[in-house]
Amino acid sequence: MPQMAPMWWTTILLTTSITLLLMMMINYFLSMKKINLNINKNSKKLKWTWY
């Protein structure tokens, strides 16, 4: 990594980091939505009884 970073280097670095962050956030939220949907489906199937 050079001492005085040129403009193209910083733009490439920024774009790659931002895209990685966005992809990680999208994957996290999609996986959380799937997990919550599975939990809701499983809870609907269970028959609750009073003890």
mmCIF file of C-alpha atoms in Angstrom:
data_model
loop_
_atom_site.group_PDB
_atom_site.id
_atom_site.type_symbol
_atom_site.label_atom_id
_atom_site.label_comp_id
_atom_site.label_asym_id
_atom_site.label_seq_id
_atom_site.Cartn_x
_atom_site.Cartn_y
_atom_site.Cartn_z
ATOM 1 C CA MET A 1 0.000 0.000 0.000
ATOM 2 C CA PRO A 2 1.592 3.291 -1.048
ATOM 3 C CA GLN A 3 2.240 6.142 1.353
ATOM 4 C CA MET A 4 0.238 8.728 -0.633
ATOM 5 C CA ALA A 5 -2.723 6.775 -1.946
ATOM 6 C CA PRO A 6 -3.927 7.935 -5.385
ATOM 7 C CA MET A 7 -7.586 8.562 -6.086
ATOM 8 C CA TRP A 8 -8.264 5.328 -7.994
ATOM 9 C CA TRP A 9 -6.839 3.236 -5.160
ATOM 10 C CA THR A 10 -9.072 4.885 -2.560
ATOM 11 C CA THR A 11 -12.181 4.610 -4.755
ATOM 12 C CA ILE A 12 -11.571 0.900 -5.401
ATOM 13 C CA LEU A 13 -10.981 0.286 -1.708
ATOM 14 C CA LEU A 14 -14.097 2.230 -0.682
ATOM 15 C CA THR A 15 -16.352 0.571 -3.252
ATOM 16 C CA THR A 16 -15.191 -2.934 -2.324
ATOM 17 C CA SER A 17 -15.658 -2.292 1.402
ATOM 18 C CA ILE A 18 -19.107 -0.743 0.917
ATOM 19 C CA THR A 19 -20.272 -3.595 -1.323
ATOM 20 C CA LEU A 20 -19.020 -6.181 1.168
ATOM 21 C CA LEU A 21 -20.858 -4.434 4.006
ATOM 22 C CA LEU A 22 -24.074 -4.214 1.975
ATOM 23 C CA MET A 23 -23.943 -7.882 1.001
ATOM 24 C CA MET A 24 -23.316 -8.918 4.610
ATOM 25 C CA MET A 25 -26.256 -6.809 5.829
ATOM 26 C CA ILE A 26 -28.592 -8.195 3.144
ATOM 27 C CA ASN A 27 -27.589 -11.787 3.920
ATOM 28 C CA TYR A 28 -28.045 -11.202 7.660
ATOM 29 C CA PHE A 29 -31.514 -9.718 7.326
ATOM 30 C CA LEU A 30 -32.670 -12.391 4.855
ATOM 31 C CA SER A 31 -31.449 -15.173 7.134
ATOM 32 C CA MET A 32 -33.130 -13.585 10.177
ATOM 33 C CA LYS A 33 -36.413 -13.309 8.229
ATOM 34 C CA LYS A 34 -36.216 -16.994 7.248
ATOM 35 C CA ILE A 35 -35.493 -18.033 10.842
ATOM 36 C CA ASN A 36 -38.421 -15.978 12.144
ATOM 37 C CA LEU A 37 -40.761 -17.451 9.514
ATOM 38 C CA ASN A 38 -39.699 -20.986 10.489
ATOM 39 C CA ILE A 39 -40.279 -20.211 14.171
ATOM 40 C CA ASN A 40 -43.748 -18.832 13.416
ATOM 41 C CA LYS A 41 -44.677 -21.888 11.324
ATOM 42 C CA ASN A 42 -43.482 -24.278 14.035
ATOM 43 C CA SER A 43 -45.374 -22.411 16.748
ATOM 44 C CA LYS A 44 -48.607 -22.543 14.713
ATOM 45 C CA LYS A 45 -48.317 -26.319 14.300
ATOM 46 C CA LEU A 46 -47.994 -26.940 18.041
ATOM 47 C CA LYS A 47 -51.217 -27.514 19.979
ATOM 48 C CA TRP A 48 -51.042 -25.668 23.291
ATOM 49 C CA THR A 49 -52.849 -27.149 26.249
ATOM 50 C CA TRP A 50 -53.399 -25.787 29.756
ATOM 51 C CA TYR A 51 -51.863 -27.785 32.561
#
